[in-house]
Every structure is written in C-alpha cells, then in structure tokens.
C-alpha cells in the first residue's frame, strides 16, 4: 500500500488562518479525488468571513479541564488539581466538593471532565472523571455527586476503568450523553513506550477487546452496562466497549440533532485525528496510524485497513486536540453545524466543516494559549477554556 500524504483542497474563509497538512488515508475507497476536491471549492457557498472577537470572561483558573452549564447559566469549571469553580454573574468562586477518593494528580492525571445528567433539573446529578491511584497503578474513574446549590455532595464512584496501569499519561476521559440518557466516556490507551502492561507495550491495549484502555465506553447513568452494547455477546470482550482502537480521545461530542458522535484523538508525533464514532467499530490505533514515534521512526507501515475506520481528518504536525464542539447556536448562524476542535500545542481552535469525506472548511482561530476545552454556552456563544497555570475562559463574540 502506498503511503501518500495527499494534500487536501481547502476553502479559505478565515480571519486569520494557519493550516497543518491534512490527509485522507489512501486506501479509503470514499476518499475524495483531486477532482472531487476541486468541485467542493466550486460549489462552496460559504459567505464572507465572520467577524468575531475573543473576550476573557474568567481568568486565573489553574489548569482548568472541563466545564458544564447549570440551568441558570452559571458555569461549573474543573481544575485538574482537584478543584471545582463556579462562574456566576461574572464572579468566579471555588465551590466545596466532597472528597475525591485517592485523586492522582501528576502529568496528565487529575480531575478532568464534568458533565450534568441530561435530567439535572430534576435529579441535580453531576458527573466528574478523575485519575485515581498512584504512579505505579492508576486508572480513570467516574464520580457522581449532587449539586445542592452550593456544594457537590453525596459522592459515589460509579465506575472504575480496568485494567489499572502505570504512569501519568493518556487518561482520555470526556463524557457525553446520548439521547437515551446513556453516557459515552473516552478512555486513553494508557501511555507511550516504554510503558508496558502484561509484558507488552501498553498502547496494544487499544486493540484488545478484554481491556477498557484505548476505547470509548457506553454506560448507564448509574455506571452499569447497557445490555445493548455492541460487544455484550462477544466471548471474552468487555461489555462496556462502544468503539476501540483509540489512542487518547480528549475531544468528544454527541450531537442530538444529527445523532452523530464526533471525536478528536491525539496521535503520537503528528497524526492527530478527527473521527466519526460508531458502535462496534475499530479506529485502528496502533495498527494503522499516520503518526510517528516521538523518538523518530514508524509506529506502523499502514495508514488504513478495510476493517478499520479511517479518520475524517488528520493533523500533521499535531495540534494536540482537546475539547470538541458541534455548533448549533444562533449567535454565529453561518457556523451552524461546524465542528470546533481545541488544540493544546497549536494554541488555537480549528473550525471544520465536513460533508461526507470532504473537508469544506478548515480555519484556524489563534488563541495564543493551550486550548483544553471548547463548548457552546447556554447563551449560544462559543466558550474556550485554556490549559495554563493561569488559564482563562474566553468567549467568542461577533464584532
Ligand atoms: Ca485511527
């Protein structure tokens, strides 16, 4: 199989843009030809660039990770070190949180995502993902708490990823909700070489159906496993698995309108991916990948296989994607249906429009800080959370 990185045509409607190389795996039978890409330009109906500004609405957040909107418009924000803050009417306050059991804060580990139950207005339930254990043995867990209006109380660990692993890398851990009130949680492959588990490279966990590492899992709201998950009847498979072959997903979005689930996943050196996630599918890591070892050299000779799902987009050099939004608001009408992917290394948000396997738009919005999360607020604005020692919450507003 030829390993050609074919440049993809891009339609530019940006205020400021920088574009990483973008590739479609060669073996994908649906991959666009140069001709198809050209026609995508010819038929593009994008209006002129939208003017917007970046407004800082909160600052001095210490490595914030996730955020969630309360029904009254206040925002709960996690800090990786183990705090939860609330932004209400422009003022940021720390709120009390019941003790997080054996919270492991190191490297990429700590308190991570936060998500409200779809019926939060009735049950007040909040879900937090966190790393638990120590450097020798740790895993991602889900803590369910109740927000009583002032504090997060009644903690209950409802799910713990197995197997445990060593090191402080690749916890994944975004939570999103499907229309049936089950949740998807993304779990990383556990870490880079030389980290090992059971005598082989830890990254191989991503292809093992008896392991929850390198997977998207689907759970009920109490942490139990739905009986209609794709591998429930597969001998030896872990029944929580929804999709597999993932390295480290840190951007996950379930769109209630299209019913589609999108993810962004870190490659190693280069080869970051945007994927459309479907139940039971294999997304290839580390058997097929565009990324290289950090130390140089190939991870795999193959970039695509017929029984594995190709990414919709590949970023080389890496943007280190974190936070993903499919915009459905009314503030930026021309951006409706567009994806917004945060980038830690690129210090930007990438706006993407995909139709089938065609990239219609890829525009980079420079932020100048490591972007950890991107969300649509209750008010329809786009919010950007930055992963810095003094991180910020930034709102995109029309000019
Ligand atoms: Ca992949």
XYZ file of C-alpha atoms and ligand atoms in Angstrom:
400
model
C 0.000 0.000 0.000
C 1.321 3.382 -0.927
C 1.666 5.785 1.928
C 0.935 9.003 0.118
C 0.052 12.091 2.038
C -2.184 13.768 -0.442
C -2.759 17.444 0.234
C -6.401 18.208 0.582
C -8.012 21.224 -1.004
C -9.062 23.883 1.415
C -11.584 26.617 1.161
C -10.423 29.671 2.974
C -12.868 31.932 4.706
C -10.783 32.906 7.627
C -9.856 35.972 9.517
C -6.502 34.512 10.366
C -5.527 31.045 9.489
C -2.716 28.602 9.636
C -3.181 25.188 8.155
C -1.445 21.987 9.108
C -1.127 19.307 6.498
C -4.305 17.376 6.205
C -4.528 13.915 4.765
C -7.021 11.264 3.887
C -5.841 7.656 4.043
C -5.041 6.362 0.593
C -6.915 3.083 0.904
C -10.245 4.687 1.714
C -12.472 3.912 -1.275
C -14.521 7.004 -0.487
C -11.509 9.285 -0.273
C -12.006 12.304 -2.468
C -10.016 12.626 -5.648
C -8.309 15.865 -6.570
C -11.199 16.480 -8.958
C -13.826 15.998 -6.270
C -11.962 18.362 -4.008
C -11.870 20.949 -6.763
C -15.615 20.702 -7.235
C -16.029 21.171 -3.496
C -14.425 24.557 -3.944
C -16.512 25.426 -6.965
C -19.771 24.655 -5.202
C -18.835 26.136 -1.880
C -21.445 28.618 -0.684
C -19.623 29.973 2.363
C -20.402 33.585 2.968
C -17.639 36.134 3.624
C -15.634 35.745 6.851
C -17.456 36.277 10.098
C -16.010 38.954 12.313
C -15.596 37.980 15.929
C -13.608 38.937 18.986
C -12.252 36.981 21.934
C -13.446 38.226 25.320
C -11.902 36.890 28.544
C -14.758 36.171 30.958
C -12.735 34.427 33.711
C -9.036 34.187 34.494
C -6.604 32.709 36.996
C -8.025 29.230 36.602
C -5.289 26.703 37.410
C -5.075 24.217 34.518
C -8.843 24.033 34.005
C -10.051 20.902 32.170
C -13.830 20.761 31.686
C -16.936 22.902 32.038
C -20.695 22.470 32.302
C -23.608 24.906 32.293
C -26.205 24.943 35.065
C -29.800 25.682 34.061
C -29.457 29.245 35.414
C -26.495 29.977 33.128
C -23.761 29.627 35.766
C -20.766 27.549 34.667
C -19.051 24.792 36.662
C -15.349 24.504 35.783
C -12.932 21.779 36.891
C -9.269 22.406 37.671
C -7.003 19.400 37.183
C -5.526 19.768 40.658
C -8.915 18.761 42.117
C -10.985 21.919 42.481
C -14.350 22.901 41.010
C -15.180 26.568 40.473
C -18.400 28.276 39.563
C -18.692 31.339 37.355
C -21.907 33.190 38.095
C -22.740 36.736 37.022
C -19.100 37.397 36.189
C -17.703 36.289 39.537
C -15.615 33.165 39.966
C -15.800 31.221 43.219
C -14.486 27.891 44.421
C -17.221 25.503 45.485
C -16.925 22.757 48.020
C -16.609 19.267 46.618
C -16.863 16.090 48.600
C -13.541 14.298 48.868
C -12.395 12.668 45.629
C -11.114 9.208 46.577
C -7.366 8.702 46.001
C -7.170 11.519 43.437
C -3.935 11.131 41.454
C -2.580 14.450 40.190
C 0.535 14.104 38.022
C 1.377 14.793 34.372
C -1.925 14.374 32.510
C -3.665 12.896 35.565
C -6.062 14.631 37.910
C -9.629 15.894 37.978
C -10.773 16.100 34.391
C -14.203 16.347 32.765
C -17.505 17.476 34.233
C -20.956 16.808 32.832
C -24.509 17.264 34.080
C -27.051 14.469 33.887
C -29.488 15.188 30.999
C -32.242 15.396 33.661
C -30.165 17.547 36.004
C -33.091 19.910 36.609
C -34.893 17.024 38.320
C -32.057 14.986 39.897
C -29.190 17.519 40.393
C -26.625 14.873 39.388
C -23.139 15.877 38.224
C -20.523 13.509 36.761
C -16.788 14.032 37.126
C -13.942 11.999 35.657
C -10.676 11.685 37.565
C -7.493 9.642 37.808
C -7.211 7.547 40.923
C -4.291 5.622 42.428
C -0.592 6.417 42.206
C 2.224 6.450 39.665
C 2.661 2.663 39.841
C -1.018 1.790 39.487
C -3.857 4.095 38.413
C -6.958 4.357 36.264
C -9.766 6.695 35.272
C -12.903 6.679 37.411
C -16.288 8.386 37.329
C -17.505 10.224 40.426
C -21.211 11.036 40.645
C -22.151 13.879 43.008
C -25.191 16.005 43.689
C -25.114 19.794 43.375
C -27.163 21.152 46.279
C -26.905 24.749 45.059
C -23.714 25.447 46.991
C -21.609 22.301 47.094
C -21.059 18.988 45.338
C -22.185 16.393 47.872
C -23.076 12.694 48.225
C -20.061 11.385 46.273
C -20.284 7.966 44.727
C -17.677 6.338 42.495
C -19.945 4.687 39.924
C -17.333 3.334 37.516
C -13.636 2.390 37.521
C -11.727 1.598 34.346
C -9.955 -1.740 34.127
C -7.171 -2.696 33.904
C -5.118 -0.318 36.025
C -1.834 0.842 34.533
C 1.296 2.746 35.499
C 2.487 6.238 34.583
C 0.711 9.544 34.187
C -0.359 9.562 30.537
C -3.437 9.020 28.360
C -6.495 9.051 30.614
C -8.877 10.364 27.928
C -11.993 10.927 29.945
C -14.506 13.156 28.177
C -18.122 12.301 28.997
C -21.042 12.942 26.639
C -24.673 11.835 26.729
C -26.687 10.013 24.091
C -30.408 10.671 23.526
C -31.318 7.551 25.571
C -29.591 9.039 28.667
C -26.680 6.628 28.477
C -23.203 8.162 28.513
C -20.125 7.673 26.397
C -16.751 8.049 28.087
C -13.475 8.100 26.171
C -10.550 6.236 27.765
C -6.926 6.575 26.619
C -4.600 3.690 25.744
C -2.642 4.183 28.971
C 0.607 5.676 27.713
C 3.604 5.789 25.391
C 6.571 3.453 25.076
C 8.433 2.310 27.075
C 5.365 1.900 29.338
C 4.242 -1.709 29.386
C 1.345 -3.735 30.672
C 1.438 -7.529 30.954
C 4.796 -7.704 29.215
C 3.986 -5.712 26.083
C 3.678 -2.087 25.052
C 0.744 -0.508 26.833
C -0.580 1.005 23.608
C -1.515 -2.512 22.413
C -4.402 -2.370 24.894
C -6.323 -0.287 22.342
C -6.898 -3.359 20.120
C -7.771 -5.736 22.984
C -11.472 -6.262 23.484
C -10.921 -7.555 27.021
C -9.458 -4.186 28.113
C -11.165 -0.822 28.598
C -7.993 1.101 27.662
C -7.985 2.833 24.278
C -11.769 2.675 24.000
C -14.997 4.627 24.006
C -17.259 3.030 26.640
C -21.034 3.292 26.973
C -22.601 3.217 30.431
C -25.943 3.805 32.078
C -26.274 6.828 34.351
C -25.562 4.668 37.425
C -22.334 3.295 35.915
C -23.812 -0.064 34.973
C -23.501 -1.506 31.478
C -26.370 -1.355 28.976
C -27.451 -4.762 27.654
C -27.494 -3.500 24.040
C -23.803 -2.539 23.847
C -22.110 -3.909 20.697
C -19.825 -6.474 22.360
C -22.160 -7.772 25.084
C -22.477 -11.117 23.305
C -18.854 -11.379 22.150
C -16.974 -14.015 24.135
C -14.088 -12.532 26.096
C -14.968 -8.935 25.229
C -15.577 -6.279 27.835
C -19.286 -5.425 27.592
C -18.758 -1.700 28.279
C -16.940 -1.167 24.966
C -18.654 1.030 22.350
C -15.707 1.542 19.956
C -11.996 0.665 20.054
C -8.572 1.290 18.565
C -8.232 4.778 20.056
C -5.017 6.348 21.357
C -6.212 9.213 23.503
C -9.514 10.957 22.817
C -9.782 14.307 24.561
C -12.493 15.841 22.395
C -15.898 14.127 22.248
C -19.254 15.484 21.133
C -22.654 13.823 20.782
C -24.911 15.877 18.529
C -28.584 15.421 19.441
C -29.714 16.816 16.060
C -27.790 14.505 13.720
C -27.355 11.749 16.340
C -23.681 11.703 15.305
C -20.791 11.309 17.739
C -17.532 13.034 16.828
C -14.157 12.723 18.491
C -10.678 14.172 18.296
C -7.786 11.942 19.231
C -4.121 12.620 19.885
C -1.606 10.917 17.636
C 1.975 10.452 18.785
C 4.187 12.723 16.679
C 1.679 14.053 14.146
C -1.292 12.006 13.015
C -3.927 13.587 15.244
C -7.375 12.503 14.114
C -10.964 13.666 13.774
C -13.288 10.655 13.786
C -16.977 9.941 13.416
C -17.643 7.365 16.128
C -19.981 4.436 15.517
C -20.838 1.494 17.738
C -18.681 -1.596 17.393
C -16.116 -0.056 15.047
C -12.317 -0.287 15.192
C -10.496 3.037 14.735
C -7.153 1.388 14.118
C -4.639 2.517 16.755
C -1.820 1.405 16.809
C -2.202 -0.942 13.808
C -2.935 1.902 11.398
C -1.825 5.457 12.075
C -0.305 8.481 10.395
C 1.694 9.342 13.494
C 5.363 8.581 14.203
C 7.192 7.707 17.393
C 8.272 10.704 19.468
C 11.766 9.275 19.240
C 11.511 9.085 15.430
C 10.652 6.073 13.317
C 7.400 4.493 12.294
C 4.726 3.149 14.604
C 3.134 1.269 11.712
C 3.727 0.967 7.976
C -0.011 1.027 7.436
C -2.343 4.011 7.478
C -5.584 2.233 6.586
C -7.254 -1.173 6.563
C -10.617 -2.157 5.196
C -11.965 -3.379 8.557
C -10.849 -0.224 10.366
C -12.429 3.214 10.213
C -10.394 5.967 8.571
C -10.264 9.353 10.230
C -12.198 12.184 8.606
C -9.220 14.462 9.087
C -5.590 14.002 10.074
C -3.413 16.744 11.517
C 0.327 16.583 10.894
C 2.020 18.375 12.555
C -0.046 17.632 15.631
C -2.405 20.214 17.096
C -2.877 18.034 20.234
C -6.673 18.230 20.079
C -8.715 18.707 23.254
C -12.323 19.807 23.503
C -14.761 19.397 20.616
C -17.984 21.193 19.780
C -20.520 20.845 17.004
C -22.096 24.283 16.975
C -25.911 24.527 16.992
C -26.354 28.057 18.317
C -27.929 31.174 16.836
C -25.182 33.694 17.601
C -22.975 32.607 14.687
C -25.589 31.490 12.150
C -23.076 30.777 9.388
C -21.212 28.419 11.702
C -24.180 26.184 12.481
C -23.229 22.520 12.059
C -19.497 23.328 12.050
C -17.094 21.491 14.329
C -14.719 23.400 16.609
C -11.657 21.500 17.839
C -9.370 22.928 20.504
C -5.607 22.456 20.212
C -3.188 22.304 23.134
C 0.005 22.518 21.109
C -1.417 24.642 18.293
C -2.835 27.071 20.903
C -5.837 27.507 18.663
C -9.362 26.413 17.845
C -9.873 24.841 14.429
C -13.228 25.368 12.723
C -14.093 22.464 10.462
C -16.917 21.692 8.103
C -17.075 18.131 6.825
C -19.526 16.803 4.262
C -19.163 13.072 3.707
C -15.407 12.677 3.357
C -14.884 16.190 2.044
C -13.377 18.905 4.177
C -15.249 22.024 3.114
C -13.645 24.387 5.606
C -10.659 24.266 7.879
C -9.943 27.578 9.560
C -7.603 28.167 12.470
C -8.639 30.656 15.123
C -5.474 31.562 17.065
C -5.982 31.780 20.820
C -2.366 32.081 21.995
C -2.916 29.704 24.921
C -3.211 25.916 25.165
C -6.874 25.137 24.426
C -8.260 22.383 26.661
C -11.993 22.632 26.024
C -14.455 24.224 23.608
C -18.188 24.361 24.315
C -21.348 26.126 23.303
C -22.797 28.079 26.216
C -26.460 28.193 27.162
C -26.401 31.668 25.604
C -25.299 30.337 22.195
C -21.801 31.829 22.384
C -18.691 29.676 21.923
C -16.530 29.284 25.040
C -12.854 28.336 25.090
C -11.064 27.068 28.207
C -7.271 27.339 28.263
C -4.889 24.906 29.963
C -2.391 27.262 31.556
C -1.134 27.856 35.087
C -3.292 30.964 34.904
C -5.880 29.600 32.485
C -8.752 31.604 31.075
C -12.326 31.176 29.946
C -12.690 33.036 26.668
C -15.960 33.816 24.876
C -16.141 34.318 21.120
C -18.475 37.207 20.328
C -19.498 38.665 16.983
C -17.888 42.025 16.176
Ca -7.376 5.964 13.886
